[in-house]
Coordinates of C-alpha atoms in Angstrom, one line a residue:
Chain V
M1 CA 0.2 0.0 0.0
D2 CA 1.3 3.4 -1.1
I3 CA 2.1 5.8 1.7
D4 CA 0.1 8.9 0.0
A5 CA -3.0 6.6 0.8
L6 CA -2.6 6.9 4.3
E7 CA -4.1 9.7 6.4
R8 CA -1.2 11.4 8.2
V9 CA -2.4 12.3 12.0
N10 CA 0.7 13.0 13.7
D11 CA 4.9 11.8 13.5
N12 CA 4.1 8.4 14.6
E13 CA 0.5 7.8 13.9
W14 CA -1.2 7.1 10.2
L15 CA -5.0 6.4 9.3
V16 CA -6.6 4.0 6.8
P17 CA -9.9 5.7 6.6
T18 CA -12.8 3.2 5.6
S19 CA -13.3 5.0 2.6
Y20 CA -10.4 3.4 1.2
R21 CA -12.2 0.1 0.4
E22 CA -16.1 -0.3 0.5
D23 CA -15.9 -4.0 3.2
M24 CA -13.8 -2.4 5.4
R25 CA -16.2 -2.1 8.8
V26 CA -13.9 0.0 10.7
P27 CA -10.5 2.1 9.9
V28 CA -7.1 0.7 10.5
R29 CA -5.0 2.8 12.9
I30 CA -1.1 2.6 12.0
F31 CA 1.6 3.6 15.1
A32 CA 5.0 4.1 13.2
S33 CA 7.3 6.4 11.7
R34 CA 7.7 7.5 8.1
E35 CA 11.0 6.3 8.1
I36 CA 9.4 2.3 9.4
L37 CA 6.5 3.0 6.6
E38 CA 9.2 3.7 3.6
R39 CA 10.9 0.8 4.6
L40 CA 7.7 -1.5 4.3
E41 CA 8.3 -1.7 0.2
G42 CA 6.9 -5.6 -1.3
D43 CA 5.8 -6.4 2.2
R44 CA 2.0 -6.6 2.7
S45 CA 1.2 -5.8 6.1
L46 CA -0.9 -3.0 5.4
E47 CA -3.1 -4.4 2.8
Q48 CA -3.3 -7.5 5.3
A49 CA -4.8 -5.3 8.0
V50 CA -7.5 -3.4 5.5
N51 CA -8.5 -7.1 5.3
S52 CA -8.5 -8.3 9.1
A53 CA -10.6 -4.8 8.9
T54 CA -13.9 -6.5 7.3
L55 CA -14.4 -9.4 10.3
P56 CA -17.6 -8.8 11.5
G57 CA -18.3 -7.5 15.1
L58 CA -15.1 -5.0 15.0
V59 CA -15.4 -2.0 17.3
G60 CA -12.9 1.0 17.3
H61 CA -10.1 0.3 14.8
V62 CA -7.7 -2.6 13.7
T63 CA -4.2 -1.4 15.3
V64 CA -0.9 -1.8 13.5
M65 CA 2.3 -1.6 15.5
P66 CA 5.8 -0.6 14.2
D67 CA 6.8 -3.7 14.1
M68 CA 4.4 -5.1 11.2
H69 CA 5.1 -7.2 8.9
Q70 CA 3.5 -9.3 6.1
G71 CA 1.8 -12.5 8.1
Y72 CA -0.5 -15.1 6.8
G73 CA -4.2 -13.6 6.4
F74 CA -3.6 -10.9 9.8
P75 CA -1.0 -8.7 9.8
I76 CA 1.9 -9.5 12.5
G77 CA 1.9 -6.8 14.9
G78 CA -1.6 -6.2 14.3
V79 CA -4.4 -5.7 16.9
A80 CA -8.2 -5.9 16.5
A81 CA -10.8 -6.1 18.8
T82 CA -14.5 -8.0 18.1
E83 CA -17.6 -6.8 20.4
Y84 CA -18.4 -9.9 23.3
P85 CA -20.1 -12.3 22.9
T86 CA -22.0 -11.2 19.7
G87 CA -18.7 -10.7 17.0
V88 CA -16.7 -13.4 15.8
V89 CA -13.4 -14.6 17.2
S90 CA -10.6 -15.6 14.1
P91 CA -8.0 -18.0 15.5
G92 CA -5.9 -16.6 12.4
A93 CA -5.8 -13.5 14.0
I94 CA -4.2 -15.0 16.6
G95 CA -2.3 -17.3 15.1
Y96 CA -0.9 -20.8 15.3
D97 CA 1.7 -20.3 18.0
I98 CA -1.1 -19.6 20.4
N99 CA 0.3 -18.0 23.5
C100 CA 3.5 -17.1 22.1
G101 CA 5.2 -14.9 24.4
V102 CA 8.2 -14.1 26.2
R103 CA 9.3 -14.3 29.9
L104 CA 11.8 -12.1 31.8
L105 CA 14.1 -13.2 35.2
A106 CA 16.1 -10.2 36.6
S107 CA 19.3 -11.4 39.2
E108 CA 21.1 -9.9 41.8
V109 CA 24.5 -11.3 39.5
E110 CA 27.0 -8.4 38.2
Y111 CA 27.9 -8.6 34.7
D112 CA 31.6 -8.0 35.9
D113 CA 31.7 -10.6 38.5
V114 CA 30.4 -13.6 36.2
D115 CA 32.1 -12.4 32.8
H116 CA 34.5 -15.1 32.6
C117 CA 31.9 -17.7 33.6
L118 CA 29.7 -16.5 30.3
D119 CA 30.3 -19.6 28.3
E120 CA 29.9 -21.9 30.7
L121 CA 26.9 -20.8 31.3
A122 CA 25.7 -20.3 28.1
T123 CA 26.7 -24.2 27.8
N124 CA 24.8 -25.4 30.9
L125 CA 21.6 -22.8 29.5
N126 CA 22.1 -24.9 26.2
R127 CA 22.1 -28.4 27.8
R128 CA 19.0 -27.8 30.1
C129 CA 17.0 -25.8 28.3
P130 CA 16.0 -28.0 25.2
S131 CA 16.0 -26.4 22.0
G132 CA 16.0 -27.3 18.1
V133 CA 13.8 -28.8 15.3
G134 CA 11.6 -32.1 16.7
V135 CA 13.3 -31.5 20.3
G136 CA 11.0 -32.9 23.2
G137 CA 11.6 -32.5 26.9
E138 CA 12.4 -34.9 30.2
L139 CA 8.6 -34.6 30.9
T140 CA 6.2 -36.7 28.8
L141 CA 2.5 -36.1 30.0
D142 CA 0.0 -38.9 30.6
E143 CA -3.7 -37.8 29.6
G144 CA -4.2 -36.5 32.5
E145 CA -1.4 -34.1 33.2
M146 CA -2.4 -32.7 30.3
K147 CA -5.9 -31.7 31.6
N148 CA -4.3 -30.2 34.5
V149 CA -1.4 -28.3 32.1
A150 CA -4.4 -27.0 30.0
T151 CA -6.8 -25.9 32.9
D152 CA -4.0 -24.6 35.4
G153 CA -0.9 -23.4 33.6
A154 CA 1.7 -22.1 35.2
R155 CA -0.1 -23.3 38.3
W156 CA 0.5 -26.9 37.5
A157 CA 4.3 -26.3 37.6
L158 CA 4.3 -24.6 40.9
K159 CA 2.2 -27.7 42.1
R160 CA 4.9 -29.7 40.9
G161 CA 7.6 -27.5 42.5
K162 CA 9.3 -25.9 39.0
A163 CA 7.4 -22.4 40.0
R164 CA 7.0 -20.1 42.9
E165 CA 4.5 -18.4 43.8
R166 CA 6.1 -15.3 42.7
D167 CA 7.0 -16.1 39.4
V168 CA 3.0 -16.9 39.1
E169 CA 1.8 -13.8 40.6
R170 CA 3.9 -11.7 38.0
T171 CA 2.2 -13.5 35.0
E172 CA -0.5 -12.5 32.7
E173 CA -3.3 -13.8 33.9
G174 CA -2.0 -15.1 36.5
G175 CA -0.2 -18.0 34.9
R176 CA -3.4 -19.5 34.4
V177 CA -6.5 -18.6 31.8
E178 CA -9.6 -19.0 33.2
G179 CA -12.3 -21.1 30.9
A180 CA -10.1 -22.6 29.5
D181 CA -12.0 -27.0 28.5
P182 CA -9.8 -29.4 27.7
A183 CA -12.8 -31.4 26.4
A184 CA -12.5 -28.5 23.2
V185 CA -9.0 -29.6 22.2
G186 CA -8.3 -32.8 19.9
E187 CA -6.6 -35.7 20.2
R188 CA -3.7 -34.6 17.8
A189 CA -3.2 -31.8 19.9
R190 CA -2.7 -33.5 22.7
D191 CA 0.2 -35.7 21.0
R192 CA 1.6 -33.5 19.7
G193 CA 1.9 -31.7 22.9
S194 CA 2.6 -34.2 25.3
T195 CA 6.1 -34.1 25.2
Q196 CA 6.6 -30.6 24.7
V197 CA 6.3 -29.2 27.8
G198 CA 10.1 -27.7 28.8
T199 CA 10.8 -26.6 25.3
L200 CA 11.9 -23.9 23.0
G201 CA 11.4 -25.4 20.0
S202 CA 13.1 -23.2 16.9
G203 CA 12.3 -20.3 14.5
N204 CA 12.5 -17.1 16.2
H205 CA 12.2 -18.7 20.1
F206 CA 15.2 -18.6 21.9
L207 CA 16.8 -18.6 25.6
E208 CA 19.0 -14.9 26.2
V209 CA 21.0 -13.8 28.6
E210 CA 21.3 -9.9 28.8
V211 CA 22.6 -7.0 31.0
V212 CA 20.7 -4.4 32.0
D213 CA 22.5 -1.7 29.7
E214 CA 20.9 1.6 30.5
V215 CA 17.9 2.4 32.8
F216 CA 15.4 5.3 31.8
D217 CA 13.0 4.8 34.8
E218 CA 14.2 4.2 38.1
E219 CA 11.7 3.7 39.6
A220 CA 10.2 1.2 37.6
A221 CA 13.3 -0.5 37.0
D222 CA 13.7 -0.6 40.5
R223 CA 10.3 -2.5 41.2
M224 CA 11.2 -5.1 38.6
D225 CA 15.0 -5.5 40.2
L226 CA 16.5 -3.8 37.2
R227 CA 19.7 -3.0 37.7
E228 CA 22.4 -1.6 35.6
G229 CA 25.5 -4.1 35.0
R230 CA 23.0 -7.1 36.2
L231 CA 22.2 -10.2 34.5
T232 CA 18.9 -10.8 32.8
V233 CA 17.4 -13.8 31.2
Q234 CA 14.5 -13.5 28.2
I235 CA 12.6 -16.7 27.7
H236 CA 10.5 -16.4 24.2
T237 CA 8.7 -19.5 23.5
G238 CA 4.9 -20.3 23.2
S239 CA 2.0 -23.5 23.1
R240 CA 4.5 -25.3 20.5
G241 CA 2.8 -28.2 18.6
Y242 CA -0.2 -28.5 21.3
G243 CA -1.2 -24.6 20.2
H244 CA 0.0 -25.3 16.2
Q245 CA -2.7 -28.5 16.1
I246 CA -5.3 -26.2 17.9
C247 CA -5.5 -23.5 15.7
T248 CA -5.0 -25.7 12.3
D249 CA -7.8 -28.0 13.5
F250 CA -10.5 -24.9 14.2
V251 CA -9.1 -23.0 11.3
D252 CA -10.4 -26.3 9.2
W253 CA -13.4 -26.2 10.9
F254 CA -14.7 -22.6 10.3
Q255 CA -13.6 -23.3 6.8
D256 CA -17.0 -25.5 6.7
V257 CA -19.2 -23.5 9.4
M258 CA -18.7 -19.4 9.2
H259 CA -21.1 -19.4 5.4
D260 CA -23.7 -21.1 8.1
Y261 CA -23.8 -17.4 10.1
G262 CA -23.2 -15.3 6.4
I263 CA -19.7 -14.5 6.8
E264 CA -17.5 -13.2 3.8
I265 CA -14.0 -12.9 4.1
P266 CA -11.2 -11.7 2.0
D267 CA -8.7 -14.2 3.0
R268 CA -9.2 -17.9 4.4
Q269 CA -7.3 -17.9 6.7
L270 CA -8.9 -15.0 8.6
V271 CA -11.9 -17.7 9.0
C272 CA -14.0 -16.8 11.8
A273 CA -17.5 -17.3 13.7
P274 CA -19.4 -15.7 16.4
M275 CA -18.0 -16.2 19.9
D276 CA -21.9 -16.8 20.9
S277 CA -22.2 -19.8 18.4
E278 CA -20.8 -23.2 19.2
P279 CA -17.7 -23.5 17.1
G280 CA -16.7 -19.8 18.1
G281 CA -17.2 -21.1 22.1
A282 CA -15.2 -24.2 21.6
Y283 CA -12.2 -22.4 20.1
L284 CA -12.4 -19.6 22.4
R285 CA -11.7 -22.3 25.3
A286 CA -9.7 -25.0 23.6
M287 CA -7.5 -21.3 22.7
R288 CA -7.3 -20.9 26.3
C289 CA -5.9 -24.7 26.9
A290 CA -2.9 -23.7 24.4
A291 CA -2.8 -20.5 26.2
N292 CA -2.2 -22.3 29.6
Y293 CA 0.4 -25.0 28.3
A294 CA 2.6 -21.8 27.0
F295 CA 2.3 -20.2 30.6
A296 CA 3.5 -23.8 31.9
N297 CA 6.0 -24.2 29.2
R298 CA 8.2 -20.8 30.0
Q299 CA 7.4 -21.7 33.3
V300 CA 9.4 -24.9 33.2
L301 CA 12.3 -23.1 31.0
C302 CA 12.5 -20.9 33.7
D303 CA 12.8 -24.0 36.4
L304 CA 15.6 -25.0 34.5
A305 CA 17.6 -22.2 33.7
R306 CA 17.6 -21.7 37.7
L307 CA 19.3 -25.0 37.6
A308 CA 21.9 -24.1 35.2
F309 CA 22.3 -20.7 36.9
H310 CA 22.8 -22.3 40.1
E311 CA 25.5 -25.2 38.6
T312 CA 27.6 -22.4 37.2
L313 CA 27.6 -19.4 39.2
S314 CA 27.7 -22.0 42.6
G315 CA 30.8 -20.3 44.4
V316 CA 31.2 -17.6 42.3
V317 CA 28.2 -15.2 43.3
G318 CA 26.8 -15.5 46.2
D319 CA 23.4 -14.4 45.2
R320 CA 22.3 -16.6 41.6
E321 CA 18.7 -16.2 42.2
L322 CA 16.8 -15.8 39.2
H323 CA 13.5 -13.9 40.3
Q324 CA 10.6 -13.1 37.7
V325 CA 10.0 -9.9 36.1
Y326 CA 7.1 -10.3 34.4
D327 CA 5.7 -13.1 31.9
I328 CA 3.6 -11.9 28.6
A329 CA 2.0 -13.0 25.7
H330 CA 1.8 -11.3 22.2
N331 CA -0.4 -14.2 20.5
M332 CA -3.6 -14.0 22.1
G333 CA -7.5 -13.8 22.5
K334 CA -8.6 -12.1 25.5
I335 CA -11.7 -11.0 26.5
E336 CA -11.2 -7.3 28.0
R337 CA -13.6 -4.6 28.6
H338 CA -12.0 -1.2 27.6
R339 CA -14.0 2.4 26.3
V340 CA -15.3 2.7 22.9
D341 CA -16.6 6.3 21.9
G342 CA -17.1 6.9 25.1
E343 CA -18.7 3.6 26.4
S344 CA -17.2 0.8 28.0
V345 CA -17.7 -2.3 26.0
E346 CA -16.7 -5.7 26.6
V347 CA -14.5 -7.7 23.6
C348 CA -12.7 -9.6 22.4
V349 CA -9.3 -8.6 22.1
H350 CA -7.2 -10.4 19.1
R351 CA -3.1 -9.6 19.2
K352 CA -1.3 -11.3 17.0
G353 CA 2.7 -9.9 17.3
A354 CA 1.3 -7.6 19.8
T355 CA 2.1 -7.6 23.6
R356 CA -0.9 -6.4 26.0
A357 CA -0.1 -2.8 27.5
F358 CA -1.9 -1.9 30.5
G359 CA -1.8 1.0 31.7
P360 CA -1.8 2.1 35.9
G361 CA -4.3 1.0 37.8
A362 CA -5.7 -2.1 35.8
E363 CA -7.2 -4.1 38.4
D364 CA -5.3 -7.8 36.2
L365 CA -1.9 -6.1 37.5
P366 CA -0.1 -7.7 39.9
E367 CA -0.1 -5.9 43.1
A368 CA 3.3 -4.5 42.5
Y369 CA 2.8 -3.0 39.4
R370 CA -0.8 -1.4 39.6
D371 CA 0.1 1.9 40.0
L372 CA 3.1 1.7 37.6
G373 CA 1.3 -0.1 34.9
Q374 CA 2.0 -3.2 33.3
P375 CA 5.7 -4.7 31.9
V376 CA 6.2 -4.8 28.8
I377 CA 9.1 -6.3 27.1
I378 CA 10.0 -6.6 23.4
P379 CA 12.9 -8.6 22.9
G380 CA 15.0 -7.5 20.1
S381 CA 16.7 -9.2 16.8
M382 CA 19.4 -11.5 18.0
G383 CA 22.2 -9.3 19.3
T384 CA 20.6 -6.4 19.4
A385 CA 18.8 -4.6 22.2
S386 CA 15.5 -5.9 23.8
W387 CA 14.1 -3.8 26.0
V388 CA 11.3 -3.5 29.2
L389 CA 8.9 -0.9 28.9
L390 CA 5.4 -0.1 30.7
G391 CA 1.7 0.1 29.2
T392 CA 0.0 3.5 29.7
D393 CA -3.3 5.3 29.7
R394 CA -3.1 6.2 26.2
S395 CA -2.0 2.3 25.5
M396 CA -5.3 1.7 27.1
E397 CA -7.1 4.9 24.7
Q398 CA -6.3 4.4 21.7
S399 CA -4.3 0.4 20.9
F400 CA -7.0 -1.5 23.4
G401 CA -4.2 -1.9 25.6
S402 CA -1.7 -3.1 23.3
T403 CA 1.7 -2.1 21.9
A404 CA 4.8 -3.4 19.9
H405 CA 6.0 -7.4 20.4
G406 CA 9.9 -6.8 18.8
A407 CA 11.6 -5.6 16.0
G408 CA 9.3 -6.8 13.0
R409 CA 11.2 -8.2 10.0
T410 CA 12.0 -7.1 6.5
K411 CA 13.6 -9.7 4.8
S412 CA 12.1 -13.0 4.0
R413 CA 13.8 -15.9 6.0
R414 CA 15.0 -17.0 2.3
Q415 CA 16.7 -13.8 1.4
A416 CA 18.4 -13.5 5.2
K417 CA 19.4 -17.0 4.5
Q418 CA 21.1 -16.0 1.0
D419 CA 22.7 -12.5 2.3
V420 CA 24.2 -14.2 5.8
W421 CA 26.6 -17.4 6.6
G422 CA 25.0 -18.4 9.8
E423 CA 28.7 -19.6 11.1
S424 CA 29.8 -16.5 9.9
L425 CA 27.0 -14.9 12.0
A426 CA 28.5 -17.1 14.6
D427 CA 31.8 -16.2 14.8
D428 CA 30.9 -12.0 14.3
L429 CA 28.3 -12.4 17.0
E430 CA 31.1 -14.0 19.0
E431 CA 33.8 -11.4 19.0
A432 CA 30.7 -8.8 20.2
G433 CA 30.6 -10.5 23.6
V434 CA 27.5 -12.6 22.6
R435 CA 28.0 -16.5 23.5
V436 CA 26.0 -18.6 21.2
R437 CA 24.7 -22.0 20.9
V438 CA 22.9 -23.0 17.9
Q439 CA 21.3 -26.2 16.8
S440 CA 20.9 -25.1 13.0
Y441 CA 23.0 -22.3 11.6
A442 CA 20.3 -22.4 8.9
G443 CA 18.1 -21.2 11.0
L444 CA 20.2 -19.0 12.8
A445 CA 21.1 -17.0 9.5
E446 CA 17.3 -16.5 8.9
E447 CA 17.6 -15.1 12.6
A448 CA 20.2 -12.4 11.7
P449 CA 19.8 -9.0 12.7
S450 CA 20.0 -7.7 9.1
A451 CA 16.8 -9.8 8.4
Y452 CA 14.7 -7.7 11.1
K453 CA 14.0 -3.8 11.6
D454 CA 16.2 -1.4 14.3
V455 CA 14.6 -2.5 17.7
D456 CA 15.5 0.8 19.1
S457 CA 13.3 2.5 16.6
V458 CA 10.1 0.5 16.6
V459 CA 10.4 1.5 20.6
Q460 CA 10.8 5.1 19.8
S461 CA 7.5 4.9 17.8
V462 CA 5.4 3.3 20.5
H463 CA 7.3 5.8 23.3
R464 CA 6.6 8.7 20.8
A465 CA 3.1 7.5 20.1
G466 CA 2.6 6.9 24.1
I467 CA 1.6 3.0 24.2
A468 CA 4.0 2.4 25.8
D469 CA 7.2 4.2 27.8
R470 CA 10.8 3.2 28.2
V471 CA 12.2 1.7 31.4
A472 CA 15.4 -0.2 30.7
R473 CA 17.4 -1.7 27.7
L474 CA 19.0 -4.9 27.9
K475 CA 22.0 -6.1 25.8
P476 CA 22.4 -9.5 25.0
V477 CA 25.4 -11.5 26.3
A478 CA 24.6 -15.2 25.3
V479 CA 21.9 -16.5 23.3
I480 CA 20.4 -20.1 23.0
K481 CA 18.8 -20.9 19.7
G482 CA 16.7 -23.8 18.7
Chain T
M1 CA 13.1 -13.8 -10.8
S2 CA 13.6 -12.3 -7.8
A3 CA 10.2 -13.4 -6.4
F4 CA 11.1 -16.6 -6.3
E5 CA 13.7 -19.4 -6.4
R6 CA 13.8 -22.7 -8.3
L7 CA 13.6 -25.7 -6.5
S8 CA 12.9 -28.2 -9.3
D9 CA 10.6 -28.2 -12.1
A10 CA 7.3 -29.1 -10.3
Y11 CA 7.9 -26.9 -7.3
C12 CA 9.9 -24.0 -6.1
E13 CA 10.0 -21.2 -3.2
L14 CA 7.7 -18.0 -3.3
D15 CA 9.3 -15.1 -1.3
H16 CA 7.6 -14.2 2.3
T17 CA 8.5 -11.6 4.6
A18 CA 8.2 -14.0 7.8
D19 CA 6.6 -17.0 7.1
W20 CA 7.7 -19.6 3.7
A21 CA 5.5 -19.9 0.5
L22 CA 5.9 -22.7 -2.1
E23 CA 4.4 -22.9 -5.8
V24 CA 3.5 -26.5 -7.3
R25 CA 3.0 -27.5 -10.3
G26 CA 1.9 -31.2 -12.0
P27 CA 0.3 -32.5 -14.8
T28 CA -2.7 -33.9 -13.0
L29 CA -3.9 -32.3 -9.5
C30 CA -3.2 -35.5 -7.8
G31 CA 0.6 -34.9 -9.3
A32 CA 0.6 -31.2 -7.9
L33 CA 0.1 -32.5 -4.7
E34 CA 3.0 -35.3 -4.9
A35 CA 5.1 -32.1 -5.8
A36 CA 3.9 -29.9 -2.7
A37 CA 4.6 -33.3 -0.8
R38 CA 8.3 -32.8 -2.1
G39 CA 9.1 -29.2 -2.1
M40 CA 7.4 -29.0 1.6
Y41 CA 9.9 -31.7 2.5
E42 CA 12.6 -29.9 0.8
M43 CA 11.9 -26.8 2.4
E44 CA 12.3 -28.0 5.8
G45 CA 15.1 -29.9 4.8
A46 CA 13.6 -33.4 5.8
D47 CA 15.7 -36.7 5.5
A48 CA 14.2 -39.9 4.8
G49 CA 15.5 -42.7 6.9
P50 CA 15.6 -46.7 7.1
N51 CA 12.7 -48.7 8.6
P52 CA 10.4 -48.3 5.1
R53 CA 7.0 -49.1 6.0
P54 CA 3.4 -49.0 4.2
I55 CA 1.5 -46.1 4.7
A56 CA -2.1 -45.2 4.1
F57 CA -4.5 -42.3 4.6
D58 CA -7.3 -40.6 4.0
V59 CA -7.9 -36.5 3.7
E60 CA -11.6 -35.2 4.1
A61 CA -12.0 -31.9 1.8
R62 CA -14.5 -29.4 0.5
D63 CA -12.6 -28.1 -2.2
D64 CA -8.9 -28.6 -3.8
V65 CA -7.6 -26.2 -1.6
S66 CA -8.5 -28.2 1.2
R67 CA -7.3 -30.8 -0.3
L68 CA -3.9 -29.1 -0.8
V69 CA -4.1 -28.1 2.7
G70 CA -5.4 -31.0 4.7
F71 CA -2.7 -33.2 2.7
L72 CA 0.2 -31.4 3.9
S73 CA -1.3 -30.9 7.0
E74 CA -1.3 -34.5 7.6
L75 CA 2.0 -35.5 6.3
L76 CA 3.5 -32.5 9.3
Y77 CA 1.3 -34.8 11.5
L78 CA 2.9 -37.8 11.0
Q79 CA 6.2 -36.0 10.9
E80 CA 6.2 -34.7 14.1
V81 CA 4.4 -37.6 16.1
E82 CA 5.4 -40.3 14.0
R83 CA 8.5 -39.3 13.3
S84 CA 8.0 -39.9 10.1
V85 CA 8.5 -39.1 5.9
A86 CA 6.4 -40.3 3.4
T87 CA 8.0 -41.5 -0.1
D88 CA 6.6 -42.7 -3.2
L89 CA 3.3 -41.2 -2.6
T90 CA 0.5 -41.9 -4.7
V91 CA -2.6 -40.0 -4.3
E92 CA -5.9 -40.4 -5.8
S93 CA -8.7 -37.7 -5.6
T94 CA -12.1 -38.7 -4.2
V95 CA -15.6 -37.6 -4.0
D96 CA -14.6 -37.0 0.2
G97 CA -11.4 -35.5 -0.6
L98 CA -8.0 -37.7 -0.9
S99 CA -7.1 -41.3 -0.9
V100 CA -3.2 -41.5 -0.3
E101 CA -0.5 -44.3 0.0
G102 CA 3.2 -45.0 0.0
E103 CA 6.4 -45.4 1.9
G104 CA 6.9 -43.9 5.4
R105 CA 10.4 -44.0 6.3
D106 CA 11.9 -43.1 9.6
L107 CA 12.7 -39.1 10.0
A108 CA 16.6 -38.8 9.2
G109 CA 17.4 -35.5 10.1
L110 CA 15.2 -32.3 10.0
D111 CA 16.6 -28.8 9.2
K112 CA 13.9 -26.6 10.2
E113 CA 10.6 -26.6 11.4
I114 CA 7.2 -25.8 10.2
K115 CA 4.7 -25.2 12.5
A116 CA 1.6 -25.3 10.6
V117 CA 0.4 -25.0 7.2
T118 CA -2.2 -22.0 6.1
W119 CA -4.8 -21.2 4.3
H120 CA -3.8 -17.9 3.3
A121 CA -3.3 -17.2 -0.4
A122 CA -3.7 -21.0 -0.8
A123 CA -4.5 -21.8 -4.2
L124 CA -4.8 -25.2 -6.5
E125 CA -6.6 -25.2 -9.7
R126 CA -6.0 -26.0 -13.4
Q127 CA -4.3 -23.6 -15.7
G128 CA -4.5 -25.0 -19.5
D129 CA -2.8 -28.4 -19.1
E130 CA -1.4 -28.0 -15.4
W131 CA -2.5 -28.0 -11.8
I132 CA -0.7 -24.8 -9.8
G133 CA -1.0 -24.6 -6.4
R134 CA 0.1 -22.0 -3.7
V135 CA 0.2 -22.9 -0.3
T136 CA 2.3 -20.7 2.9
F137 CA 3.9 -22.3 5.7
D138 CA 3.9 -20.9 9.0
V139 CA 7.7 -21.4 10.5

C-alpha cells in the first residue's frame, strides 16, 4: 500500500479510513514513523490489516504496531477487537503459536563478576533447556497431566515444584487463563503436546542472557529488580505443537461453518465464527488451553534456567537467584473491557504479534506493578538490544491496551539465508561479546539481525506515540537458539 | 526471478517476509499434490531414513484448496508425532477428498520446522495443461 494512501495523524500515527475499501467495517490505525513505513516496500502487512478490518463485530479500529510485517491473513503486529459475545473470534488473527510470549527474569548477578563464566553458563543453559526442531523435553505427560496443564497453566508447574508463587503472580493472567476446557481440544493436539512442555522449539524462539545496559525509569526499574550492569534472562517461546494443532483444527472446521453465519471474508485464513456460537465458543475454550500450556512451558524452562544458573555460578557469586519480572503473551485473544466511543464495552482483543500493555491502575495487574502499569517486554533481533517498557493510559485509549512485540522482520527467511552465512554470523556475534549456542546454522542465518527492523526505532515509535514508556534497555551476552 | 527460487521444475519457493511460501505444478491435481509434498520436505530439509513401511491415509476435503492444505497438514502431523517422512506417494482424488498411499520412512534429519500449513492465499487450480498450487507455511 502506498504511503500516500494513508492519512497522517502525526509523526507516529497514520490512518486508513473506511473509505479506502468498501468492505472495511472500521478504520486501520497505524503506529509507526514515516521511516518505518518507507521500509515496508514489498511487504503486504497494511493490505492484510485492511482485510482484517472486514471482520464482523469489529469495534473501534484495527491497530497496527511499528514492528508490523506480513503474516498469513492477519498482519504480525496487529490488534483487532470484536464485541463480545456477538462479534467473531478468528483463530488466524491470534496465530498458530497461541500465547507465544516472553518471560523476563532479573538477577542480582553483576556482569563484571561472572564475565569469565559466561561461556560455561551458555553451555549449561543450552544443555538444560531443550531447543531445536523435533526436540522433546524431559517430561512426558499422560492424558490426566495434559488436562491439568491445559486448565492450570503455570500453576500446574507450581504444584509440581517448578515455580514460585512470585512467578505466577507476575505472569499475565496469573499464569492461568480462566475458561479453558480440555474437552474442546482434539486428540492430535494432545499427542503433539505430550512431550513438549519445557522446550524452546525453533524458528525465532530463544533463550537469552542479557545485561541491563541503560535505565530510563529508575523507580519502575527498581520495582522490577532491574539495575544497570546486572544479568537478566529472557525466554521466548509458546504453545509448541499443542497450540499449532489447535489452531489448525479450528481454522479447518471454521472453513465449513463460517458460511452458516453469513460471513464473507477476503482471505480464507481469516475464517471466524461468532463467539456466542458453538464453534466460536469451542475455539475460545481450546485456545485458552493452549495459552495455559504456553505459560506452563515457559515456567518449566524458567526452572531449568535457574538450575543452570546455580550449577554454573555456585561458588562464584553469593546470590544467583533469578526473579520473575513478568511473563507476557503476544499471540492471544482475550475478553477485556475497553472504552469505545465513550462507552465501556466488553470485547475480544485479538493480538497477533502485539503485546498487552495495560496502563496504571488496571485491576488485572499484580499488586507490585498496579500503580506503575504493566511491564512490556520487547525482544530485539539476535545480537541487538531488548527493551522493557510500561503500558500507559494512552495505550488503553488508543490501542486496546496494546503495544509492539519485537523488532519485526524486513527480509524473507530465504533472503536472509542468501545474505548471511550462519557460521560467519555466529563468529561475528561471539566477537561482539554474544556467546552463541545454536542447533541449526541455517536457522541462525534466518534470524540474523539484518533481517529485522532496528528495534530501537520500533521502541522509539511506541514511546513517542505514548502507547508504552521506556524503562530499561538490555544488551545480549549469550543466546541459545533452536 | 527475484520473487522466487526454483527448487525443481515441479515446485519453487516464493518470497514471503515472515514465513515460507511454495508454488507447485503438476500434470494432474494429484501430481501437483505429490510435488507439494516433495517441496515441503525439501524446504524443511527433511531426510528420509531407514525402516520403510507402507502408509495409507485419507484426507477429508470440501474443495481442491482444502485437499492441498489437508494433505500437507497430515504429512506434518506424521512427521512430528510418528517421526516419519512419506515417500513414493500415490495420491487419488475421491468424492470426499483424497486417498493417499506410499511408504513411510524414519525421519533421519530435519533442518527447519514448519508449525502449520496456512490457508492464506492458498490455491490449487487447473491452468491450461497443468495444475498450479500455492501454499504458505507458518514457520
